[in-house]
mmCIF file of C-alpha atoms and ligand atoms in Angstrom:
data_model
loop_
_atom_site.group_PDB
_atom_site.id
_atom_site.type_symbol
_atom_site.label_atom_id
_atom_site.label_comp_id
_atom_site.label_asym_id
_atom_site.label_seq_id
_atom_site.Cartn_x
_atom_site.Cartn_y
_atom_site.Cartn_z
ATOM 1 C CA MET X 1 17.689 -11.132 -3.451
ATOM 2 C CA ILE X 2 16.942 -10.906 -7.122
ATOM 3 C CA HIS X 3 13.804 -9.266 -8.442
ATOM 4 C CA LYS X 4 12.483 -10.872 -11.564
ATOM 5 C CA ILE X 5 11.107 -8.587 -14.266
ATOM 6 C CA VAL X 6 7.345 -9.053 -14.146
ATOM 7 C CA PRO X 7 4.752 -8.274 -16.823
ATOM 8 C CA LEU X 8 2.966 -4.961 -17.049
ATOM 9 C CA GLN X 9 -0.363 -6.230 -18.281
ATOM 10 C CA LYS X 10 -2.631 -3.911 -20.211
ATOM 11 C CA ILE X 11 -6.304 -4.347 -19.404
ATOM 12 C CA THR X 12 -8.576 -3.832 -22.381
ATOM 13 C CA SER X 13 -12.319 -3.596 -22.192
ATOM 14 C CA ALA X 14 -15.221 -1.655 -23.644
ATOM 15 C CA PHE X 15 -15.660 -0.008 -20.222
ATOM 16 C CA LEU X 16 -12.103 1.361 -20.185
ATOM 17 C CA THR X 17 -12.293 2.429 -23.827
ATOM 18 C CA ALA X 18 -15.549 4.278 -23.173
ATOM 19 C CA HIS X 19 -13.953 6.177 -20.273
ATOM 20 C CA GLU X 20 -10.699 6.700 -22.231
ATOM 21 C CA ILE X 21 -8.574 5.256 -19.439
ATOM 22 C CA ASN X 22 -5.375 3.267 -19.905
ATOM 23 C CA LEU X 23 -5.179 0.705 -17.135
ATOM 24 C CA TYR X 24 -2.223 -1.583 -16.515
ATOM 25 C CA VAL X 25 -1.709 -4.211 -13.832
ATOM 26 C CA TYR X 26 1.877 -4.552 -12.637
ATOM 27 C CA ARG X 27 2.059 -8.262 -11.866
ATOM 28 C CA LEU X 28 4.225 -8.467 -8.746
ATOM 29 C CA ASP X 29 2.202 -11.561 -7.883
ATOM 30 C CA LEU X 30 4.408 -13.319 -10.454
ATOM 31 C CA ASN X 31 7.767 -12.247 -9.014
ATOM 32 C CA HIS X 32 8.452 -15.319 -6.888
ATOM 33 C CA ALA X 33 6.781 -18.686 -6.372
ATOM 34 C CA SER X 34 6.477 -18.371 -2.595
ATOM 35 C CA ILE X 35 7.701 -14.914 -1.479
ATOM 36 C CA SER X 36 5.103 -13.213 -3.571
ATOM 37 C CA GLY X 37 4.301 -9.604 -4.360
ATOM 38 C CA ASN X 38 5.275 -6.695 -2.169
ATOM 39 C CA LYS X 39 6.514 -8.983 0.605
ATOM 40 C CA LEU X 40 9.619 -9.870 -1.380
ATOM 41 C CA TYR X 41 10.493 -6.173 -1.596
ATOM 42 C CA LYS X 42 9.785 -5.593 2.089
ATOM 43 C CA LEU X 43 11.969 -8.505 3.133
ATOM 44 C CA HIS X 44 14.870 -7.787 0.774
ATOM 45 C CA TYR X 45 16.918 -5.330 2.878
ATOM 46 C CA ASN X 46 15.781 -6.900 6.130
ATOM 47 C CA ILE X 47 17.264 -10.241 5.081
ATOM 48 C CA ASP X 48 20.434 -8.446 3.944
ATOM 49 C CA ALA X 49 20.663 -6.713 7.336
ATOM 50 C CA ALA X 50 20.110 -9.961 9.232
ATOM 51 C CA LYS X 51 22.928 -11.585 7.262
ATOM 52 C CA LYS X 52 25.229 -8.605 7.723
ATOM 53 C CA GLU X 53 24.611 -8.661 11.482
ATOM 54 C CA ASN X 54 25.424 -12.375 11.468
ATOM 55 C CA LYS X 55 22.026 -13.348 12.781
ATOM 56 C CA LYS X 56 20.941 -16.943 12.346
ATOM 57 C CA THR X 57 17.282 -16.404 13.162
ATOM 58 C CA ILE X 58 14.508 -14.111 12.045
ATOM 59 C CA LEU X 59 11.594 -13.478 14.381
ATOM 60 C CA THR X 60 8.452 -11.865 13.095
ATOM 61 C CA PHE X 61 4.723 -11.464 13.706
ATOM 62 C CA GLY X 62 1.380 -11.929 12.016
ATOM 63 C CA GLY X 63 -2.172 -13.227 12.027
ATOM 64 C CA ALA X 64 -3.076 -16.763 11.036
ATOM 65 C CA PHE X 65 -3.675 -15.808 7.378
ATOM 66 C CA SER X 66 -0.752 -13.406 7.074
ATOM 67 C CA ASN X 67 0.950 -13.178 3.689
ATOM 68 C CA HIS X 68 3.957 -11.798 5.529
ATOM 69 C CA ILE X 69 4.243 -14.908 7.715
ATOM 70 C CA ALA X 70 4.126 -17.146 4.630
ATOM 71 C CA ALA X 71 6.677 -14.992 2.784
ATOM 72 C CA SER X 72 9.045 -14.746 5.769
ATOM 73 C CA ALA X 73 9.003 -18.506 6.268
ATOM 74 C CA ALA X 74 9.840 -19.063 2.585
ATOM 75 C CA ALA X 75 12.526 -16.356 2.614
ATOM 76 C CA GLY X 76 14.122 -17.886 5.707
ATOM 77 C CA LYS X 77 14.294 -21.242 4.008
ATOM 78 C CA GLU X 78 15.704 -19.801 0.789
ATOM 79 C CA TYR X 79 18.340 -17.656 2.502
ATOM 80 C CA GLY X 80 19.384 -20.083 5.228
ATOM 81 C CA LEU X 81 17.889 -18.360 8.250
ATOM 82 C CA LYS X 82 15.825 -19.986 10.955
ATOM 83 C CA THR X 83 12.405 -18.346 11.318
ATOM 84 C CA ILE X 84 10.153 -17.904 14.318
ATOM 85 C CA GLY X 85 6.599 -16.705 13.706
ATOM 86 C CA ILE X 86 4.674 -15.134 16.585
ATOM 87 C CA ILE X 87 1.061 -15.833 15.609
ATOM 88 C CA ARG X 88 -1.865 -13.827 16.929
ATOM 89 C CA GLY X 89 -4.564 -15.953 18.587
ATOM 90 C CA GLU X 90 -4.994 -19.492 19.811
ATOM 91 C CA GLU X 91 -3.610 -22.520 18.052
ATOM 92 C CA CYS X 92 -6.224 -24.379 16.029
ATOM 93 C CA GLN X 93 -6.232 -28.162 15.895
ATOM 94 C CA LYS X 94 -5.939 -28.126 12.129
ATOM 95 C CA LEU X 95 -3.469 -25.664 10.641
ATOM 96 C CA ASN X 96 -4.872 -23.411 7.930
ATOM 97 C CA PRO X 97 -3.060 -23.367 4.539
ATOM 98 C CA THR X 98 -0.956 -20.302 5.469
ATOM 99 C CA LEU X 99 0.366 -21.744 8.705
ATOM 100 C CA ARG X 100 0.767 -25.210 7.229
ATOM 101 C CA PHE X 101 2.902 -23.694 4.477
ATOM 102 C CA ALA X 102 4.945 -21.667 6.993
ATOM 103 C CA LYS X 103 5.576 -24.768 9.061
ATOM 104 C CA GLU X 104 6.592 -26.759 5.990
ATOM 105 C CA GLN X 105 9.162 -24.067 5.226
ATOM 106 C CA GLY X 106 10.609 -24.693 8.680
ATOM 107 C CA MET X 107 9.098 -21.787 10.591
ATOM 108 C CA GLU X 108 8.668 -22.345 14.304
ATOM 109 C CA LEU X 109 5.140 -21.177 15.130
ATOM 110 C CA HIS X 110 4.445 -19.657 18.500
ATOM 111 C CA TYR X 111 0.929 -18.579 19.436
ATOM 112 C CA VAL X 112 0.094 -15.683 21.737
ATOM 113 C CA SER X 113 -3.317 -14.474 22.916
ATOM 114 C CA ARG X 114 -4.914 -11.545 21.100
ATOM 115 C CA MET X 115 -4.673 -9.538 24.291
ATOM 116 C CA LEU X 116 -0.932 -10.033 24.660
ATOM 117 C CA TYR X 117 -0.406 -9.506 20.912
ATOM 118 C CA LYS X 118 -2.089 -6.104 21.139
ATOM 119 C CA ASN X 119 0.032 -4.849 24.017
ATOM 120 C CA LYS X 120 3.323 -4.214 22.212
ATOM 121 C CA ASN X 121 5.436 -3.500 25.325
ATOM 122 C CA GLU X 122 4.278 -6.603 27.119
ATOM 123 C CA LEU X 123 4.640 -8.680 23.957
ATOM 124 C CA ASN X 124 8.209 -7.500 23.374
ATOM 125 C CA GLU X 125 9.136 -8.336 26.948
ATOM 126 C CA TYR X 126 7.521 -11.757 26.675
ATOM 127 C CA ILE X 127 9.384 -12.459 23.450
ATOM 128 C CA SER X 128 12.759 -11.319 24.642
ATOM 129 C CA ASN X 129 12.382 -13.475 27.767
ATOM 130 C CA LYS X 130 11.398 -16.478 25.710
ATOM 131 C CA PHE X 131 13.667 -16.186 22.665
ATOM 132 C CA GLY X 132 16.281 -13.630 23.787
ATOM 133 C CA GLU X 133 19.228 -16.030 23.858
ATOM 134 C CA GLN X 134 18.664 -16.850 20.181
ATOM 135 C CA ASN X 135 19.987 -13.424 19.152
ATOM 136 C CA TYR X 136 17.293 -13.008 16.508
ATOM 137 C CA TYR X 137 16.747 -10.311 13.911
ATOM 138 C CA LEU X 138 13.316 -8.825 14.522
ATOM 139 C CA ILE X 139 11.036 -7.884 11.643
ATOM 140 C CA PRO X 140 7.832 -6.097 12.643
ATOM 141 C CA GLU X 141 4.367 -7.174 11.536
ATOM 142 C CA GLY X 142 3.922 -7.031 7.772
ATOM 143 C CA GLY X 143 7.670 -6.405 7.288
ATOM 144 C CA SER X 144 6.823 -2.741 7.708
ATOM 145 C CA ASN X 145 9.913 -0.871 8.849
ATOM 146 C CA GLN X 146 12.350 1.566 7.246
ATOM 147 C CA LEU X 147 14.246 -1.173 5.428
ATOM 148 C CA GLY X 148 10.939 -2.577 4.211
ATOM 149 C CA ILE X 149 10.082 0.805 2.729
ATOM 150 C CA GLU X 150 13.568 1.098 1.201
ATOM 151 C CA GLY X 151 12.875 -2.164 -0.595
ATOM 152 C CA CYS X 152 9.480 -0.969 -1.823
ATOM 153 C CA LYS X 153 11.107 2.087 -3.407
ATOM 154 C CA GLU X 154 12.354 -0.370 -6.006
ATOM 155 C CA ILE X 155 8.915 -1.589 -7.049
ATOM 156 C CA THR X 156 8.517 1.131 -9.679
ATOM 157 C CA LYS X 157 12.058 0.805 -11.031
ATOM 158 C CA ASN X 158 11.198 -1.605 -13.824
ATOM 159 C CA ILE X 159 7.860 -0.166 -14.908
ATOM 160 C CA PRO X 160 8.614 0.454 -18.595
ATOM 161 C CA ILE X 161 6.053 3.176 -19.350
ATOM 162 C CA ASN X 162 5.203 6.651 -18.131
ATOM 163 C CA PHE X 163 2.044 6.891 -16.033
ATOM 164 C CA ASP X 164 -0.151 9.458 -14.299
ATOM 165 C CA SER X 165 -1.342 7.517 -11.258
ATOM 166 C CA ILE X 166 -0.125 4.446 -9.433
ATOM 167 C CA CYS X 167 -2.390 2.512 -7.082
ATOM 168 C CA CYS X 168 -1.763 -0.051 -4.376
ATOM 169 C CA ALA X 169 -3.637 -1.666 -1.496
ATOM 170 C CA CYS X 170 -2.642 -0.584 2.021
ATOM 171 C CA GLY X 171 -2.488 -2.751 5.139
ATOM 172 C CA THR X 172 0.147 -0.782 7.052
ATOM 173 C CA GLY X 173 0.979 1.777 4.336
ATOM 174 C CA ALA X 174 4.663 0.822 4.123
ATOM 175 C CA THR X 175 4.496 -0.443 0.539
ATOM 176 C CA PHE X 176 2.555 2.643 -0.490
ATOM 177 C CA THR X 177 5.162 4.907 1.142
ATOM 178 C CA GLY X 178 7.988 3.189 -0.728
ATOM 179 C CA ILE X 179 6.161 3.552 -4.025
ATOM 180 C CA LEU X 180 5.326 7.199 -3.270
ATOM 181 C CA LEU X 181 8.954 8.010 -2.441
ATOM 182 C CA SER X 182 10.022 6.657 -5.826
ATOM 183 C CA ILE X 183 7.672 8.490 -8.213
ATOM 184 C CA LYS X 184 7.946 11.902 -9.861
ATOM 185 C CA THR X 185 6.110 14.920 -8.466
ATOM 186 C CA ASN X 186 3.817 15.064 -11.506
ATOM 187 C CA GLN X 187 2.711 11.505 -10.810
ATOM 188 C CA LYS X 188 0.233 10.593 -8.114
ATOM 189 C CA ALA X 189 0.088 7.656 -5.717
ATOM 190 C CA ILE X 190 -3.330 6.457 -4.598
ATOM 191 C CA GLY X 191 -3.561 4.021 -1.697
ATOM 192 C CA PHE X 192 -6.616 1.892 -0.991
ATOM 193 C CA GLN X 193 -7.065 1.278 2.717
ATOM 194 C CA VAL X 194 -8.380 -2.236 3.345
ATOM 195 C CA LEU X 195 -9.118 -1.799 7.045
ATOM 196 C CA LYS X 196 -12.047 0.156 8.372
ATOM 197 C CA ALA X 197 -10.399 2.754 10.609
ATOM 198 C CA GLU X 198 -10.663 6.467 10.100
ATOM 199 C CA ASN X 199 -7.485 8.147 8.828
ATOM 200 C CA TYR X 200 -5.425 5.129 9.853
ATOM 201 C CA ILE X 201 -3.275 4.829 6.738
ATOM 202 C CA LYS X 202 -3.181 8.579 6.146
ATOM 203 C CA ASN X 203 -1.587 9.059 9.564
ATOM 204 C CA GLU X 204 0.780 6.144 9.117
ATOM 205 C CA VAL X 205 2.008 7.416 5.753
ATOM 206 C CA SER X 206 2.486 10.945 7.145
ATOM 207 C CA THR X 207 4.607 9.506 9.948
ATOM 208 C CA TRP X 208 6.693 7.469 7.513
ATOM 209 C CA LEU X 209 7.195 10.470 5.222
ATOM 210 C CA ASN X 210 8.486 12.467 8.199
ATOM 211 C CA GLN X 211 10.945 9.715 8.967
ATOM 212 C CA PHE X 212 12.198 9.906 5.407
ATOM 213 C CA SER X 213 12.247 13.748 5.593
ATOM 214 C CA SER X 214 9.849 13.942 2.687
ATOM 215 C CA ALA X 215 7.203 16.635 2.237
ATOM 216 C CA GLN X 216 5.603 14.970 -0.786
ATOM 217 C CA LYS X 217 2.040 16.017 -1.502
ATOM 218 C CA ASN X 218 1.281 13.941 -4.597
ATOM 219 C CA TRP X 219 -0.698 11.240 -2.812
ATOM 220 C CA GLU X 220 -4.057 10.364 -1.389
ATOM 221 C CA ILE X 221 -5.558 7.533 0.602
ATOM 222 C CA ASN X 222 -8.959 6.248 -0.361
ATOM 223 C CA ASP X 223 -10.767 4.605 2.562
ATOM 224 C CA VAL X 224 -14.111 3.908 0.898
ATOM 225 C CA TYR X 225 -13.548 0.370 -0.374
ATOM 226 C CA HIS X 226 -12.636 -1.575 2.779
ATOM 227 C CA PHE X 227 -15.844 -3.685 2.671
ATOM 228 C CA GLY X 228 -16.068 -3.678 6.439
ATOM 229 C CA GLY X 229 -12.482 -4.699 7.107
ATOM 230 C CA TYR X 230 -10.386 -7.792 6.647
ATOM 231 C CA ALA X 231 -12.064 -10.950 5.430
ATOM 232 C CA LYS X 232 -15.591 -9.594 5.588
ATOM 233 C CA LEU X 233 -16.511 -10.645 2.127
ATOM 234 C CA LYS X 234 -19.272 -8.855 0.419
ATOM 235 C CA THR X 235 -21.120 -10.411 -2.497
ATOM 236 C CA GLU X 236 -20.491 -7.361 -4.621
ATOM 237 C CA LEU X 237 -16.751 -7.690 -4.126
ATOM 238 C CA LEU X 238 -16.775 -11.425 -4.796
ATOM 239 C CA ASN X 239 -18.729 -10.955 -7.999
ATOM 240 C CA PHE X 240 -16.389 -8.226 -9.175
ATOM 241 C CA ILE X 241 -13.324 -10.402 -8.529
ATOM 242 C CA GLN X 242 -14.845 -13.339 -10.390
ATOM 243 C CA VAL X 243 -15.687 -11.278 -13.457
ATOM 244 C CA PHE X 244 -12.347 -9.465 -13.426
ATOM 245 C CA GLU X 245 -10.436 -12.752 -13.248
ATOM 246 C CA LYS X 246 -12.422 -14.309 -16.040
ATOM 247 C CA GLU X 247 -12.175 -11.342 -18.402
ATOM 248 C CA ASN X 248 -8.522 -10.499 -17.833
ATOM 249 C CA ASP X 249 -6.902 -13.688 -16.603
ATOM 250 C CA VAL X 250 -5.615 -11.856 -13.513
ATOM 251 C CA PRO X 251 -6.312 -13.565 -10.184
ATOM 252 C CA LEU X 252 -7.056 -11.204 -7.284
ATOM 253 C CA ASP X 253 -7.115 -11.794 -3.548
ATOM 254 C CA TYR X 254 -10.102 -10.906 -1.361
ATOM 255 C CA ILE X 255 -8.267 -8.870 1.263
ATOM 256 C CA TYR X 256 -6.080 -6.493 -0.728
ATOM 257 C CA THR X 257 -5.889 -6.472 -4.506
ATOM 258 C CA GLY X 258 -9.589 -7.265 -5.060
ATOM 259 C CA LYS X 259 -10.622 -4.216 -3.027
ATOM 260 C CA MET X 260 -8.092 -1.972 -4.776
ATOM 261 C CA MET X 261 -9.270 -3.048 -8.217
ATOM 262 C CA PHE X 262 -12.923 -2.675 -7.242
ATOM 263 C CA GLY X 263 -12.104 0.835 -6.038
ATOM 264 C CA ILE X 264 -10.239 1.755 -9.229
ATOM 265 C CA TYR X 265 -13.159 0.612 -11.392
ATOM 266 C CA ASP X 266 -15.671 2.473 -9.242
ATOM 267 C CA LEU X 267 -13.586 5.665 -9.387
ATOM 268 C CA ILE X 268 -13.296 5.351 -13.166
ATOM 269 C CA LYS X 269 -17.073 4.889 -13.371
ATOM 270 C CA LYS X 270 -17.535 8.048 -11.308
ATOM 271 C CA GLY X 271 -15.224 10.017 -13.571
ATOM 272 C CA ALA X 272 -12.500 10.545 -10.974
ATOM 273 C CA PHE X 273 -9.741 10.257 -13.599
ATOM 274 C CA LYS X 274 -9.232 12.565 -16.558
ATOM 275 C CA LYS X 275 -9.716 11.199 -20.048
ATOM 276 C CA GLY X 276 -6.468 9.824 -21.432
ATOM 277 C CA HIS X 277 -5.184 9.072 -17.917
ATOM 278 C CA THR X 278 -2.753 6.173 -17.512
ATOM 279 C CA ILE X 279 -3.150 4.197 -14.286
ATOM 280 C CA ILE X 280 -0.852 1.508 -12.926
ATOM 281 C CA ALA X 281 -2.482 -0.897 -10.465
ATOM 282 C CA VAL X 282 0.241 -2.681 -8.512
ATOM 283 C CA HIS X 283 -0.719 -6.304 -7.959
ATOM 284 C CA THR X 284 0.899 -6.893 -4.574
ATOM 285 C CA GLY X 285 0.277 -10.666 -4.614
ATOM 286 C CA GLY X 286 -1.324 -12.245 -1.570
ATOM 287 C CA LEU X 287 -2.992 -15.056 -3.482
ATOM 288 C CA GLN X 288 -1.917 -17.656 -0.923
ATOM 289 C CA GLY X 289 -4.468 -16.060 1.418
ATOM 290 C CA ASN X 290 -7.324 -17.148 -0.851
ATOM 291 C CA LEU X 291 -6.656 -20.778 0.025
ATOM 292 C CA GLY X 292 -7.929 -20.078 3.525
ATOM 293 C CA PHE X 293 -11.314 -18.970 2.183
ATOM 294 C CA GLU X 294 -11.693 -21.682 -0.381
ATOM 295 C CA ASN X 295 -11.225 -24.477 2.146
HETATM 296 C C1 PLP J 1 0.741 -7.139 2.915
HETATM 297 C C2 PLP J 1 0.002 -6.832 1.705
HETATM 298 C C3 PLP J 1 -0.393 -5.509 1.387
HETATM 299 C C4 PLP J 1 -0.200 -4.367 2.332
HETATM 300 O O1 PLP J 1 1.108 -3.886 2.398
HETATM 301 P P1 PLP J 1 1.453 -2.744 3.448
HETATM 302 O O2 PLP J 1 2.845 -2.406 3.160
HETATM 303 O O3 PLP J 1 1.301 -3.355 4.827
HETATM 304 O O4 PLP J 1 0.494 -1.638 3.283
HETATM 305 C C5 PLP J 1 -1.029 -5.281 0.181
HETATM 306 N N1 PLP J 1 -1.303 -6.299 -0.663
HETATM 307 C C6 PLP J 1 -0.981 -7.562 -0.384
HETATM 308 C C7 PLP J 1 -1.348 -8.614 -1.339
HETATM 309 C C8 PLP J 1 -0.317 -7.884 0.801
HETATM 310 O O5 PLP J 1 -0.013 -9.148 1.076
#
């Protein structure tokens, strides 16, 4: 897989000037037409491994609006692998834009009840009974495994400037962990948890760091800006996204990057960053998910 060099876009505004903050958006949303943002990095070494192990099929998991499902379907098509998507919940009569796209890319969609989806042991048994003879390569939900994190270590590689803080939105924390493992100790990684669940990402990241034998301390997880959890859109968030897009020509999604950017602006307003601070906001993509809300 080839990673295109994407723009590091400087955001200029009277607000940022007044607070003496240098803010840049790293536009990973522009890295690929259909395997957008962090998902390309998370899939990179997983696809390599599947090929190396001579697998013909990738099997993975996600909700009906999952960016990972869309990206995996597109990656399968591009790299000549069959894809099976295990989708949480009942099949709807009309496919939403995410699932329609996945299907168009050739992904075989298989729906399981929320109850079964939640029970990982039972789900794994069900899947291996049903698809076992296909000798598939399994990618966990969100593409979040060790190889996914290895891929995300490369996100910062082409950032052409020095920075003090780097921010990203966290669903599972795997992308954040990869970014964290790649920065210098005098730089800080700040993750914005999008789900409402106490210490969820903090614990996940600690577990990942252990697996990578890292004792890094230069990170924090902010869990203030989840807006009630996935897809619970608050007017304040929607307004912020609209204004941000219009002023800076940077589209944001409602689930991840919109919340991160809202959080960054609120922290700047509250004086959480020193004057002269340079912040990188990683735009992890996810714009395909907006189609589901606009319909
Ligand atoms: C999946 C996704 C994330 C979350 O990535 P994790 O590695 O699961 O934390 C963040 N932003 C966007 C746009 C995503 O699609």
